[in-house]
């Protein structure tokens, strides 16, 4: 690798490559460990893991590698408010439940945010880094992670968010561009507005903060990694590229949808979870979004809870048209194979891209 950055030193990386946390099952212990063994660092997205499973999953990583890994959660979110007629949102998704042979859905109960308990479990995992998205961490949480020697990494989709994260004391910032698959990390201003492309976002964030910046969104190969480093990033965080690896835990129908998708076929939607997230356009997304008024899709995490049984059943039945197919705009560059082969391709591709640029 022709590049060594201070952040690579901090995170113990041979290659400036971070496998993104992918809550919902994509980031298996096998994937995280394979990335670590290949000289990158993998993150476990713990937001949707039952609290009692967090330690188990971390131990499964440890059983496979002695190298460092990271954990990730969502910052505390404001309690969602139910619209005056929540049955309208339920009615919109009900036909998909019937199609999958499920019981009719009902308005989900508002569960309290379990941030404190989730953080407490994550602090016991032995992870070397804690990353988070969709906000700032409360100061006591930052202190607790720091006391464990963890590297703290926040997510920004705008320069203002990056500056707020730096002020909060993070060690590094993921600059998440609009190309990125999965949930938008946006937390300041209009949640739907922060869709700035990676190419534009990374250098503006690099200029605005003094902590290391990690580029994320649409980066799929060595050319993308080299470009991000040239823009001033000290590493990249990649999600979609790892989702089609053999070790990734998403249903086969999801992997097939990524491998068949083209760059213009993803969109940012609230249909599955109530929060903007980028995924491959499918029938559920199109029908639920069509003519939807403000109350027709519940807020996060209520819409997520509402659609969960449908998504689980769709995964089991191989029905990609009812799955949340989170993926970034680089889908056409995705390929099959073990994570070790992807890591080797990424390292060689980055070196080749720098060779070309230098020559
Ligand atoms: C399936 C999926 C799940 C994701 N889950 C999380 C998550 O739990 N926490 C997080 O910080 N980012 C999450 N992300 C966003 C990634 O951190 C990253 O920003 C994104 O994958 C980068 O874009 P790319 O997919 O084009 O590489 C997720 C992305 C995907 C594709």
mmCIF file of C-alpha atoms and ligand atoms in Angstrom:
data_model
loop_
_atom_site.group_PDB
_atom_site.id
_atom_site.type_symbol
_atom_site.label_atom_id
_atom_site.label_comp_id
_atom_site.label_asym_id
_atom_site.label_seq_id
_atom_site.Cartn_x
_atom_site.Cartn_y
_atom_site.Cartn_z
ATOM 1 C CA UNK A 1 0.000 0.000 0.000
ATOM 2 C CA UNK A 2 1.606 3.292 -1.045
ATOM 3 C CA UNK A 3 -0.266 5.291 1.607
ATOM 4 C CA UNK A 4 0.152 5.475 5.366
ATOM 5 C CA UNK A 5 -2.096 7.857 7.244
ATOM 6 C CA UNK A 6 -2.140 8.738 10.957
ATOM 7 C CA UNK A 7 -5.615 7.188 11.270
ATOM 8 C CA UNK A 8 -4.302 3.873 9.889
ATOM 9 C CA UNK A 9 -1.784 3.934 12.735
ATOM 10 C CA UNK A 10 -4.492 4.707 15.329
ATOM 11 C CA UNK A 11 -6.761 1.912 14.106
ATOM 12 C CA UNK A 12 -3.918 -0.543 13.461
ATOM 13 C CA UNK A 13 -4.632 -0.846 9.734
ATOM 14 C CA UNK A 14 -2.453 -2.263 6.961
ATOM 15 C CA UNK A 15 -4.960 -0.938 4.411
ATOM 16 C CA UNK A 16 -7.080 2.219 4.830
ATOM 17 C CA UNK A 17 -10.257 0.155 4.633
ATOM 18 C CA UNK A 18 -13.125 0.023 7.132
ATOM 19 C CA UNK A 19 -15.972 -2.448 6.614
ATOM 20 C CA UNK A 20 -19.054 -0.441 7.507
ATOM 21 C CA UNK A 21 -21.292 -1.438 10.358
ATOM 22 C CA UNK A 22 -24.433 -2.887 8.767
ATOM 23 C CA UNK A 23 -27.139 -3.336 11.369
ATOM 24 C CA UNK A 24 -29.684 -5.933 10.382
ATOM 25 C CA UNK A 25 -27.393 -8.880 9.816
ATOM 26 C CA UNK A 26 -25.061 -8.007 6.934
ATOM 27 C CA UNK A 27 -21.996 -7.670 9.150
ATOM 28 C CA UNK A 28 -21.567 -11.194 10.541
ATOM 29 C CA UNK A 29 -18.703 -12.076 12.929
ATOM 30 C CA UNK A 30 -17.197 -14.064 10.023
ATOM 31 C CA UNK A 31 -17.163 -10.939 7.817
ATOM 32 C CA UNK A 32 -15.746 -8.669 10.527
ATOM 33 C CA UNK A 33 -13.015 -11.188 11.353
ATOM 34 C CA UNK A 34 -12.115 -11.782 7.688
ATOM 35 C CA UNK A 35 -11.693 -8.043 7.095
ATOM 36 C CA UNK A 36 -9.520 -7.736 10.210
ATOM 37 C CA UNK A 37 -7.360 -10.707 9.195
ATOM 38 C CA UNK A 38 -6.889 -9.098 5.758
ATOM 39 C CA UNK A 39 -5.521 -5.865 7.257
ATOM 40 C CA UNK A 40 -8.662 -3.705 7.475
ATOM 41 C CA UNK A 41 -11.103 -3.222 10.341
ATOM 42 C CA UNK A 42 -14.678 -4.445 10.452
ATOM 43 C CA UNK A 43 -17.523 -2.960 12.486
ATOM 44 C CA UNK A 44 -20.493 -4.746 14.026
ATOM 45 C CA UNK A 45 -23.675 -2.690 13.676
ATOM 46 C CA UNK A 46 -25.356 -3.405 16.994
ATOM 47 C CA UNK A 47 -28.439 -1.190 16.772
ATOM 48 C CA UNK A 48 -30.935 -3.966 16.067
ATOM 49 C CA UNK A 49 -29.244 -6.776 18.015
ATOM 50 C CA UNK A 50 -31.178 -7.954 21.069
ATOM 51 C CA UNK A 51 -29.141 -6.665 24.036
ATOM 52 C CA UNK A 52 -28.382 -10.165 25.290
ATOM 53 C CA UNK A 53 -26.848 -11.132 21.917
ATOM 54 C CA UNK A 54 -24.272 -8.306 21.788
ATOM 55 C CA UNK A 55 -21.678 -10.075 23.958
ATOM 56 C CA UNK A 56 -22.226 -13.342 22.097
ATOM 57 C CA UNK A 57 -21.620 -11.746 18.682
ATOM 58 C CA UNK A 58 -18.474 -9.977 19.908
ATOM 59 C CA UNK A 59 -17.161 -13.256 21.336
ATOM 60 C CA UNK A 60 -17.809 -14.900 17.953
ATOM 61 C CA UNK A 61 -15.521 -12.274 16.357
ATOM 62 C CA UNK A 62 -12.891 -12.829 19.048
ATOM 63 C CA UNK A 63 -13.010 -16.582 18.462
ATOM 64 C CA UNK A 64 -11.954 -15.947 14.855
ATOM 65 C CA UNK A 65 -9.346 -13.197 15.199
ATOM 66 C CA UNK A 66 -7.167 -11.434 17.748
ATOM 67 C CA UNK A 67 -7.152 -8.298 15.655
ATOM 68 C CA UNK A 68 -9.087 -5.135 16.431
ATOM 69 C CA UNK A 69 -12.759 -4.688 15.550
ATOM 70 C CA UNK A 70 -15.298 -1.936 16.060
ATOM 71 C CA UNK A 71 -18.893 -1.656 17.237
ATOM 72 C CA UNK A 72 -21.564 0.831 16.207
ATOM 73 C CA UNK A 73 -24.916 2.144 17.371
ATOM 74 C CA UNK A 74 -27.335 4.973 16.614
ATOM 75 C CA UNK A 75 -27.180 8.139 18.747
ATOM 76 C CA UNK A 76 -30.236 8.616 20.998
ATOM 77 C CA UNK A 77 -33.224 9.566 18.852
ATOM 78 C CA UNK A 78 -36.176 11.807 19.754
ATOM 79 C CA UNK A 79 -39.292 9.819 20.657
ATOM 80 C CA UNK A 80 -41.492 9.433 17.564
ATOM 81 C CA UNK A 81 -44.943 10.982 17.627
ATOM 82 C CA UNK A 82 -47.812 8.948 16.187
ATOM 83 C CA UNK A 83 -49.849 10.751 13.493
ATOM 84 C CA UNK A 84 -53.554 11.401 14.262
ATOM 85 C CA UNK A 85 -54.539 8.365 12.163
ATOM 86 C CA UNK A 86 -51.750 5.768 12.419
ATOM 87 C CA UNK A 87 -54.050 3.149 10.842
ATOM 88 C CA UNK A 88 -53.435 4.843 7.477
ATOM 89 C CA UNK A 89 -49.752 3.806 7.618
ATOM 90 C CA UNK A 90 -50.749 0.302 8.710
ATOM 91 C CA UNK A 91 -53.262 0.002 5.856
ATOM 92 C CA UNK A 92 -50.574 0.967 3.346
ATOM 93 C CA UNK A 93 -48.335 -1.982 4.271
ATOM 94 C CA UNK A 94 -51.112 -4.516 5.063
ATOM 95 C CA UNK A 95 -51.420 -5.963 1.513
ATOM 96 C CA UNK A 96 -47.758 -7.028 1.624
ATOM 97 C CA UNK A 97 -48.342 -8.882 4.900
ATOM 98 C CA UNK A 98 -51.291 -10.716 3.325
ATOM 99 C CA UNK A 99 -49.207 -11.587 0.277
ATOM 100 C CA UNK A 100 -46.541 -13.179 2.472
ATOM 101 C CA UNK A 101 -49.138 -15.140 4.466
ATOM 102 C CA UNK A 102 -48.603 -13.066 7.631
ATOM 103 C CA UNK A 103 -51.150 -11.915 10.189
ATOM 104 C CA UNK A 104 -52.477 -8.408 9.543
ATOM 105 C CA UNK A 105 -50.127 -5.752 10.984
ATOM 106 C CA UNK A 106 -51.114 -3.373 13.777
ATOM 107 C CA UNK A 107 -49.863 -0.021 15.099
ATOM 108 C CA UNK A 108 -46.536 -0.763 16.859
ATOM 109 C CA UNK A 109 -46.166 0.146 20.513
ATOM 110 C CA UNK A 110 -43.765 3.024 21.217
ATOM 111 C CA UNK A 111 -40.720 1.445 22.832
ATOM 112 C CA UNK A 112 -38.372 3.577 24.963
ATOM 113 C CA UNK A 113 -34.943 4.272 23.398
ATOM 114 C CA UNK A 114 -32.605 1.716 24.989
ATOM 115 C CA UNK A 115 -29.436 3.682 24.173
ATOM 116 C CA UNK A 116 -27.973 3.484 27.699
ATOM 117 C CA UNK A 117 -28.321 -0.294 27.957
ATOM 118 C CA UNK A 118 -27.038 -0.833 24.419
ATOM 119 C CA UNK A 119 -24.003 1.348 25.087
ATOM 120 C CA UNK A 120 -23.306 -0.478 28.353
ATOM 121 C CA UNK A 121 -23.307 -3.815 26.492
ATOM 122 C CA UNK A 122 -21.038 -2.430 23.746
ATOM 123 C CA UNK A 123 -18.519 -1.148 26.270
ATOM 124 C CA UNK A 124 -18.026 -4.738 27.453
ATOM 125 C CA UNK A 125 -17.319 -6.223 24.003
ATOM 126 C CA UNK A 126 -13.568 -5.607 23.905
ATOM 127 C CA UNK A 127 -13.988 -3.585 20.682
ATOM 128 C CA UNK A 128 -11.252 -1.028 20.070
ATOM 129 C CA UNK A 129 -13.523 1.537 18.379
ATOM 130 C CA UNK A 130 -17.047 2.832 18.864
ATOM 131 C CA UNK A 131 -18.716 4.508 15.905
ATOM 132 C CA UNK A 132 -22.158 6.063 15.782
ATOM 133 C CA UNK A 133 -24.537 7.739 13.378
ATOM 134 C CA UNK A 134 -27.612 10.025 13.358
ATOM 135 C CA UNK A 135 -26.415 12.393 16.053
ATOM 136 C CA UNK A 136 -23.972 13.269 18.817
ATOM 137 C CA UNK A 137 -23.326 11.045 21.816
ATOM 138 C CA UNK A 138 -24.127 12.408 25.275
ATOM 139 C CA UNK A 139 -20.929 13.475 27.096
ATOM 140 C CA UNK A 140 -21.106 10.654 29.721
ATOM 141 C CA UNK A 141 -21.228 8.110 26.873
ATOM 142 C CA UNK A 142 -18.162 9.701 25.243
ATOM 143 C CA UNK A 143 -16.328 9.608 28.574
ATOM 144 C CA UNK A 144 -17.253 5.984 29.239
ATOM 145 C CA UNK A 145 -15.975 4.892 25.817
ATOM 146 C CA UNK A 146 -12.811 6.946 26.236
ATOM 147 C CA UNK A 147 -12.188 5.386 29.637
ATOM 148 C CA UNK A 148 -12.131 2.010 27.846
ATOM 149 C CA UNK A 149 -9.533 3.337 25.410
ATOM 150 C CA UNK A 150 -11.968 3.200 22.495
ATOM 151 C CA UNK A 151 -11.500 5.348 19.399
ATOM 152 C CA UNK A 152 -14.674 7.420 18.927
ATOM 153 C CA UNK A 153 -15.968 7.908 15.389
ATOM 154 C CA UNK A 154 -19.059 9.987 14.489
ATOM 155 C CA UNK A 155 -20.910 10.313 11.187
ATOM 156 C CA UNK A 156 -21.480 13.580 9.296
ATOM 157 C CA UNK A 157 -23.409 14.262 6.101
ATOM 158 C CA UNK A 158 -22.646 18.012 6.075
ATOM 159 C CA UNK A 159 -19.804 20.305 7.159
ATOM 160 C CA UNK A 160 -21.940 21.675 10.030
ATOM 161 C CA UNK A 161 -22.434 18.166 11.387
ATOM 162 C CA UNK A 162 -18.703 17.445 11.097
ATOM 163 C CA UNK A 163 -17.877 20.623 13.042
ATOM 164 C CA UNK A 164 -20.430 19.693 15.737
ATOM 165 C CA UNK A 165 -18.904 16.213 16.001
ATOM 166 C CA UNK A 166 -15.370 17.596 16.292
ATOM 167 C CA UNK A 167 -16.523 19.945 19.064
ATOM 168 C CA UNK A 168 -18.084 16.976 20.865
ATOM 169 C CA UNK A 169 -14.647 15.366 21.047
ATOM 170 C CA UNK A 170 -14.690 12.529 18.484
ATOM 171 C CA UNK A 171 -11.357 11.106 17.280
ATOM 172 C CA UNK A 172 -12.427 10.767 13.627
ATOM 173 C CA UNK A 173 -15.399 11.557 11.399
ATOM 174 C CA UNK A 174 -17.070 9.460 8.703
ATOM 175 C CA UNK A 175 -18.098 11.844 5.901
ATOM 176 C CA UNK A 176 -21.098 9.993 4.507
ATOM 177 C CA UNK A 177 -21.880 11.099 0.964
ATOM 178 C CA UNK A 178 -25.280 10.881 -0.695
ATOM 179 C CA UNK A 179 -24.246 7.811 -2.708
ATOM 180 C CA UNK A 180 -24.096 5.743 0.485
ATOM 181 C CA UNK A 181 -26.271 2.714 1.020
ATOM 182 C CA UNK A 182 -28.356 2.415 4.181
ATOM 183 C CA UNK A 183 -29.593 5.079 6.561
ATOM 184 C CA UNK A 184 -28.508 8.667 6.180
ATOM 185 C CA UNK A 185 -26.615 9.799 9.251
ATOM 186 C CA UNK A 186 -28.102 13.301 9.012
ATOM 187 C CA UNK A 187 -28.926 14.932 12.339
ATOM 188 C CA UNK A 188 -28.916 18.720 11.821
ATOM 189 C CA UNK A 189 -31.660 20.459 9.866
ATOM 190 C CA UNK A 190 -33.990 18.760 7.408
ATOM 191 C CA UNK A 191 -33.311 15.001 7.497
ATOM 192 C CA UNK A 192 -34.076 14.651 3.799
ATOM 193 C CA UNK A 193 -31.857 17.535 2.674
ATOM 194 C CA UNK A 194 -28.342 16.371 3.569
ATOM 195 C CA UNK A 195 -27.662 14.382 0.419
ATOM 196 C CA UNK A 196 -24.311 15.861 -0.629
ATOM 197 C CA UNK A 197 -22.173 13.639 -2.878
ATOM 198 C CA UNK A 198 -18.984 12.061 -1.495
ATOM 199 C CA UNK A 199 -16.752 13.873 -4.020
ATOM 200 C CA UNK A 200 -18.071 17.261 -2.847
ATOM 201 C CA UNK A 201 -18.442 16.431 0.856
ATOM 202 C CA UNK A 202 -15.057 14.906 1.696
ATOM 203 C CA UNK A 203 -12.738 17.826 0.819
ATOM 204 C CA UNK A 204 -15.105 20.377 2.401
ATOM 205 C CA UNK A 205 -15.177 18.366 5.637
ATOM 206 C CA UNK A 206 -11.388 17.865 5.493
ATOM 207 C CA UNK A 207 -10.969 21.658 5.272
ATOM 208 C CA UNK A 208 -13.355 22.317 8.160
ATOM 209 C CA UNK A 209 -12.069 19.945 10.850
ATOM 210 C CA UNK A 210 -8.681 18.892 12.186
ATOM 211 C CA UNK A 211 -9.556 15.282 13.113
ATOM 212 C CA UNK A 212 -9.083 12.521 10.506
ATOM 213 C CA UNK A 213 -11.882 12.100 7.965
ATOM 214 C CA UNK A 214 -13.131 8.756 6.642
ATOM 215 C CA UNK A 215 -14.806 8.887 3.219
ATOM 216 C CA UNK A 216 -17.968 6.833 2.772
ATOM 217 C CA UNK A 217 -20.561 6.402 0.044
ATOM 218 C CA UNK A 218 -20.254 4.784 -3.370
ATOM 219 C CA UNK A 219 -16.665 3.590 -2.846
ATOM 220 C CA UNK A 220 -16.395 0.091 -4.291
ATOM 221 C CA UNK A 221 -12.860 -0.462 -5.587
ATOM 222 C CA UNK A 222 -9.245 0.705 -5.509
ATOM 223 C CA UNK A 223 -9.988 3.644 -7.793
ATOM 224 C CA UNK A 224 -12.558 4.937 -5.322
ATOM 225 C CA UNK A 225 -10.208 4.429 -2.374
ATOM 226 C CA UNK A 226 -7.370 6.260 -4.120
ATOM 227 C CA UNK A 227 -9.721 9.110 -5.092
ATOM 228 C CA UNK A 228 -10.929 9.450 -1.477
ATOM 229 C CA UNK A 229 -7.349 9.566 -0.175
ATOM 230 C CA UNK A 230 -6.430 12.206 -2.747
ATOM 231 C CA UNK A 231 -9.417 14.260 -1.531
ATOM 232 C CA UNK A 232 -7.860 14.233 1.943
ATOM 233 C CA UNK A 233 -9.597 11.274 3.583
ATOM 234 C CA UNK A 234 -7.379 9.091 5.805
ATOM 235 C CA UNK A 235 -9.424 5.917 5.220
ATOM 236 C CA UNK A 236 -12.670 4.790 3.590
ATOM 237 C CA UNK A 237 -15.738 3.076 5.031
ATOM 238 C CA UNK A 238 -17.420 0.699 2.595
ATOM 239 C CA UNK A 239 -20.749 -1.080 3.031
ATOM 240 C CA UNK A 240 -22.271 -2.262 -0.242
ATOM 241 C CA UNK A 241 -19.018 -3.773 -1.541
ATOM 242 C CA UNK A 242 -18.942 -6.125 1.471
ATOM 243 C CA UNK A 243 -22.646 -7.071 1.321
ATOM 244 C CA UNK A 244 -22.203 -9.505 -1.566
ATOM 245 C CA UNK A 245 -19.225 -11.237 0.062
ATOM 246 C CA UNK A 246 -19.729 -14.892 0.984
ATOM 247 C CA UNK A 247 -19.538 -14.030 4.701
ATOM 248 C CA UNK A 248 -22.222 -11.311 4.608
ATOM 249 C CA UNK A 249 -25.392 -12.328 6.410
ATOM 250 C CA UNK A 250 -28.124 -10.887 4.167
ATOM 251 C CA UNK A 251 -30.580 -13.170 2.296
ATOM 252 C CA UNK A 252 -29.446 -14.558 -1.043
ATOM 253 C CA UNK A 253 -32.272 -12.659 -2.804
ATOM 254 C CA UNK A 254 -30.749 -9.405 -1.470
ATOM 255 C CA UNK A 255 -27.260 -10.263 -2.761
ATOM 256 C CA UNK A 256 -28.761 -11.200 -6.152
ATOM 257 C CA UNK A 257 -30.630 -7.855 -6.280
ATOM 258 C CA UNK A 258 -27.387 -5.936 -5.665
ATOM 259 C CA UNK A 259 -25.542 -7.920 -8.328
ATOM 260 C CA UNK A 260 -28.348 -7.242 -10.841
ATOM 261 C CA UNK A 261 -28.797 -3.525 -10.029
ATOM 262 C CA UNK A 262 -27.559 -0.520 -11.989
ATOM 263 C CA UNK A 263 -26.305 2.791 -10.613
ATOM 264 C CA UNK A 264 -29.588 4.655 -11.231
ATOM 265 C CA UNK A 265 -31.792 2.076 -9.521
ATOM 266 C CA UNK A 266 -31.321 3.093 -5.873
ATOM 267 C CA UNK A 267 -33.262 5.835 -4.092
ATOM 268 C CA UNK A 268 -33.468 7.434 -0.665
ATOM 269 C CA UNK A 269 -36.731 6.336 0.963
ATOM 270 C CA UNK A 270 -38.586 6.475 4.309
ATOM 271 C CA UNK A 271 -40.907 3.622 3.372
ATOM 272 C CA UNK A 272 -39.201 0.866 5.377
ATOM 273 C CA UNK A 273 -38.050 2.554 8.576
ATOM 274 C CA UNK A 274 -39.438 6.105 8.707
ATOM 275 C CA UNK A 275 -35.936 7.576 8.332
ATOM 276 C CA UNK A 276 -34.280 8.377 4.978
ATOM 277 C CA UNK A 277 -32.147 5.466 3.763
ATOM 278 C CA UNK A 278 -30.808 4.500 0.329
ATOM 279 C CA UNK A 279 -31.835 1.185 -1.173
ATOM 280 C CA UNK A 280 -32.592 -0.507 -4.469
ATOM 281 C CA UNK A 281 -36.031 0.545 -5.700
ATOM 282 C CA UNK A 282 -38.557 -2.285 -5.385
ATOM 283 C CA UNK A 283 -42.329 -2.772 -5.437
ATOM 284 C CA UNK A 284 -42.822 -2.131 -1.698
ATOM 285 C CA UNK A 285 -40.941 1.162 -1.913
ATOM 286 C CA UNK A 286 -42.862 2.326 -4.979
ATOM 287 C CA UNK A 287 -46.322 1.407 -3.680
ATOM 288 C CA UNK A 288 -45.842 2.722 -0.134
ATOM 289 C CA UNK A 289 -44.342 5.997 -1.347
ATOM 290 C CA UNK A 290 -46.947 6.597 -4.091
ATOM 291 C CA UNK A 291 -49.032 9.611 -3.085
ATOM 292 C CA UNK A 292 -48.046 9.194 0.593
ATOM 293 C CA UNK A 293 -49.021 12.147 2.793
ATOM 294 C CA UNK A 294 -47.121 13.139 5.979
ATOM 295 C CA UNK A 295 -48.967 10.624 8.224
ATOM 296 C CA UNK A 296 -48.897 7.703 5.793
ATOM 297 C CA UNK A 297 -45.426 6.566 6.864
ATOM 298 C CA UNK A 298 -44.707 6.451 10.626
ATOM 299 C CA UNK A 299 -41.610 8.056 12.163
ATOM 300 C CA UNK A 300 -38.434 6.097 12.977
ATOM 301 C CA UNK A 301 -38.316 3.611 14.649
ATOM 302 C CA UNK A 302 -42.086 2.942 14.542
ATOM 303 C CA UNK A 303 -42.204 2.333 10.775
ATOM 304 C CA UNK A 304 -39.179 0.049 11.197
ATOM 305 C CA UNK A 305 -41.049 -1.961 13.847
ATOM 306 C CA UNK A 306 -44.190 -1.994 11.669
ATOM 307 C CA UNK A 307 -42.409 -3.431 8.619
ATOM 308 C CA UNK A 308 -40.019 -5.804 10.488
ATOM 309 C CA UNK A 309 -42.229 -8.961 10.337
ATOM 310 C CA UNK A 310 -42.743 -8.384 6.619
ATOM 311 C CA UNK A 311 -39.013 -7.934 5.952
ATOM 312 C CA UNK A 312 -38.119 -11.028 7.983
ATOM 313 C CA UNK A 313 -40.700 -13.148 6.146
ATOM 314 C CA UNK A 314 -39.647 -11.748 2.764
ATOM 315 C CA UNK A 315 -36.027 -12.726 3.502
ATOM 316 C CA UNK A 316 -37.086 -16.263 4.378
ATOM 317 C CA UNK A 317 -39.261 -16.565 1.276
ATOM 318 C CA UNK A 318 -36.666 -15.022 -1.053
ATOM 319 C CA UNK A 319 -38.982 -12.133 -2.020
ATOM 320 C CA UNK A 320 -36.734 -9.182 -2.813
ATOM 321 C CA UNK A 321 -39.702 -6.928 -3.663
ATOM 322 C CA UNK A 322 -40.632 -6.656 0.046
ATOM 323 C CA UNK A 323 -37.075 -6.464 1.476
ATOM 324 C CA UNK A 324 -35.236 -3.280 2.430
ATOM 325 C CA UNK A 325 -32.444 -3.640 -0.127
ATOM 326 C CA UNK A 326 -30.083 -1.050 1.372
ATOM 327 C CA UNK A 327 -27.309 -0.409 -1.158
ATOM 328 C CA UNK A 328 -25.267 2.517 -2.473
ATOM 329 C CA UNK A 329 -24.970 3.912 -5.961
ATOM 330 C CA UNK A 330 -21.856 1.858 -6.752
ATOM 331 C CA UNK A 331 -23.880 -1.376 -7.078
ATOM 332 C CA UNK A 332 -22.652 -2.213 -10.560
ATOM 333 C CA UNK A 333 -19.128 -2.633 -9.135
ATOM 334 C CA UNK A 334 -20.198 -5.300 -6.613
ATOM 335 C CA UNK A 335 -18.941 -8.874 -7.009
ATOM 336 C CA UNK A 336 -19.099 -12.290 -5.355
ATOM 337 C CA UNK A 337 -16.418 -14.093 -3.389
ATOM 338 C CA UNK A 338 -14.806 -14.226 0.042
ATOM 339 C CA UNK A 339 -13.975 -10.984 1.870
ATOM 340 C CA UNK A 340 -10.269 -11.881 1.776
ATOM 341 C CA UNK A 341 -10.361 -11.800 -2.046
ATOM 342 C CA UNK A 342 -12.193 -8.452 -2.019
ATOM 343 C CA UNK A 343 -9.628 -7.013 0.398
ATOM 344 C CA UNK A 344 -6.760 -8.217 -1.808
ATOM 345 C CA UNK A 345 -8.439 -6.669 -4.883
ATOM 346 C CA UNK A 346 -8.998 -3.373 -3.061
ATOM 347 C CA UNK A 347 -5.378 -3.172 -1.892
ATOM 348 C CA UNK A 348 -3.985 -4.006 -5.331
ATOM 349 C CA UNK A 349 -6.456 -1.669 -7.039
ATOM 350 C CA UNK A 350 -5.510 1.235 -4.767
ATOM 351 C CA UNK A 351 -1.810 0.696 -5.436
ATOM 352 C CA UNK A 352 -2.476 0.467 -9.184
ATOM 353 C CA UNK A 353 -4.552 3.653 -9.128
ATOM 354 C CA UNK A 354 -1.742 5.534 -7.376
ATOM 355 C CA UNK A 355 0.762 4.049 -9.806
ATOM 356 C CA UNK A 356 -1.293 5.398 -12.684
ATOM 357 C CA UNK A 357 -1.767 8.772 -11.017
ATOM 358 C CA UNK A 358 1.967 9.056 -10.251
ATOM 359 C CA UNK A 359 2.968 7.908 -13.740
HETATM 360 C C1 LIG B 1 -27.081 -2.680 4.680
HETATM 361 C C2 LIG B 1 -26.478 -1.458 5.292
HETATM 362 C C3 LIG B 1 -26.632 -1.234 6.656
HETATM 363 C C4 LIG B 1 -26.019 -0.119 7.263
HETATM 364 N N1 LIG B 1 -26.121 0.026 8.626
HETATM 365 C C5 LIG B 1 -25.416 1.015 9.244
HETATM 366 C C6 LIG B 1 -25.332 1.070 10.670
HETATM 367 O O1 LIG B 1 -25.904 0.250 11.378
HETATM 368 N N2 LIG B 1 -24.605 2.074 11.218
HETATM 369 C C7 LIG B 1 -23.930 2.996 10.456
HETATM 370 O O2 LIG B 1 -23.260 3.869 11.018
HETATM 371 N N3 LIG B 1 -23.978 2.970 9.114
HETATM 372 C C8 LIG B 1 -24.695 1.987 8.484
HETATM 373 N N4 LIG B 1 -24.712 1.930 7.112
HETATM 374 C C9 LIG B 1 -24.050 2.986 6.323
HETATM 375 C C10 LIG B 1 -22.571 2.707 6.170
HETATM 376 O O3 LIG B 1 -21.908 3.053 7.364
HETATM 377 C C11 LIG B 1 -21.906 3.515 5.031
HETATM 378 O O4 LIG B 1 -22.107 4.880 5.220
HETATM 379 C C12 LIG B 1 -22.383 3.123 3.648
HETATM 380 O O5 LIG B 1 -22.510 1.736 3.505
HETATM 381 C C13 LIG B 1 -21.404 3.652 2.606
HETATM 382 O O6 LIG B 1 -21.894 3.573 1.327
HETATM 383 P P1 LIG B 1 -21.695 2.288 0.355
HETATM 384 O O7 LIG B 1 -22.737 1.325 0.814
HETATM 385 O O8 LIG B 1 -21.949 2.857 -0.980
HETATM 386 O O9 LIG B 1 -20.307 1.773 0.573
HETATM 387 C C14 LIG B 1 -25.314 0.822 6.477
HETATM 388 C C15 LIG B 1 -25.178 0.597 5.107
HETATM 389 C C16 LIG B 1 -25.739 -0.526 4.501
HETATM 390 C C17 LIG B 1 -25.539 -0.738 3.025
#
